[in-house]
Amino acid sequence: MAYKIKSAECTVCGACEAECPNIAISLKKGTYVIDPAKCTECQGHFDSPQCAAVCPADCCVPA
Amino acid sequence: MGNVVSLDSIFGLGQLAPPAVMPAAPETASGCSSSSCGSSDGPADMDPAVWEKVKNHPCYSEEAHHYFARMHVAVAPACNIQCNYCNRKYDCSNESRPGVVSEKLTPDQAIKKILAVAQEIPQLSVIGIAGPGDSLAAAGKNTFATFEMLQKKAPDLKLCLSTNGLALPDHVDTIAQYNIDHVTITINMVDPEVGAQIYPWIFYKHKRWTGLDAAKILHEQQMLGLEMLTSRGILVKVNSVMIPGVNDEHLLEVNKAVKSRGAFLHNIMPLISDPAHGTYFGLNGQRGPTAQELKVVQDACEGGAKLMRHCRQCRADAVGLLGEDRGEEFTADKIEAMGFVEYDDEARRTYREHVESERAGRNASKAAAQADVRESIGFTVDPILIAVATKGGERINEHFGHAKEFQIYEVGPNGAKFVGHRRVDQYCEGGSGDVDTLDGVLAAINDCTAVFVAKIGGCPSKSLADAGIEPVDRFAFDYIEESALAYFKDYAERLGQGVVQSRAGQDAVIRTGALTARRA
Ligand code: SF4
Ligand code: SF4
Ligand code: SF4
């Protein structure tokens, strides 16, 4: 149960990083990545995965 | 490095010559009707406290635009809404032109860049954060980190920021705390029905909202944020993007709404739409306005919140004066290579003193020129548009072939006023003129009666005359407004004799390409 970022479409804006309640998202070698071990799909925090809701490129998707 | 203030960099040669001899104002001239009368302390219709804040701010005062430079640092890449005229691969199109990409900086890199630029360009007076996303998205972390450091290192620079307004109410206290005295909000509608056609979604309170709900929340947040800022005495400029068929007439409502909430300036900018930008509007064939369509809406709003027409939709990393962009000289690589940057504000202080003395007395000479026009021709002749090639300093001091933009002045019995600018490709690049470029220039200033230049070659001069636009170099290095009035008087006389034709009804093309103007 985790989300991932389709890096080819990511604009590297960092909006997702700021919203993640689990600090699962970080910048690695110029692109943002989700650490599947930390991602809970936002369950227990919010109704919907925050990264997907904020992403302007709609590139945060279920892994 | 030695930092002598190089005034040549903005004034042409001969800039110290006095302006063309102006007749003294006749005693009978009854008061003044233009907004720029009164003393050199500032326009008569402006609160002195406000004038003090804006007089050196190029984005807020048309006049300051001729003397002072602004700089944007691109530290805020995230955004919290989607606009139909924006493709997030590029910079925020609320402030910037669509389709441009700024170099993203960390707050530390931004500070270094600002200090380096401040040493190099004494005209620098304002640092802004306008993206490349929304400066207050992602809790505004980078934006405020940058301002906090800057306030300590260079307290003489003014700070401003731009936002779509969604997160604004949450940050008004922080904005006040960092002494940010100017904020720009992009407001395209005050009716959610209109908004729903512009904004497909917003991200608010941990949720993505769409349709009318999204537009309604955005609208309420924008109005609340605007009221909170103005009640704290922070100057607010409102930007609106004019989208023909969507919000063109609606902008009058926007103008009233923002004026009643205390907005200081309203800037109506054209939608710039091109399929190549990959935006929703671009791909769906939504067009931008023509120059005259834009002017009609701007004129209709004139009685409301004071209108600003000189915005150039600069890049989120723009550096420079007027339309110039020296961003390329200060890329992150070059800044890194500079090592430690020293900071002292001596050069900027000297420069500001020079400008104070240059500006003093201008208002009187403008009023005198206007009175002369009125006395000799009254109100019988309609105002005309004049395109001006200038490098700043309020003078006609640029060669036709070197101009990357023309400033448009409307001149008539009510005086000369700046009404906009038109970006063009430089006609003369490396010495030889290019016919296609000349056609582009003609299209951009087609609604003008004359073009004022410091110098012009025989060939473009003939093409202009053939197109019915008079090339004028006899006012070279003089002040723009006084020269425009002198020209208008002469034009009115020639019109009376039937020697010249009116160009009423002509339109011009707003250039759609990204701003790529670089210093030659
Ligand atoms: S789904 Fe939620 S927890 Fe997972 S990465 Fe996205 S924001 Fe973080
Ligand atoms: S919000 Fe989307 S586009 Fe922005 S960094 Fe995250 S994944 Fe990339
Ligand atoms: S606010 Fe600016 S960055 Fe955000 S979607 Fe609109 S134009 Fe793009």
XYZ file of C-alpha atoms in Angstrom, chain B residues 48 69 144 153 356 386:
6
model
C 2.045 61.266 0.531
C 15.169 48.057 -11.460
C 9.677 33.709 4.010
C 21.601 41.585 4.971
C 15.489 62.731 -6.755
C 2.728 57.512 -30.135
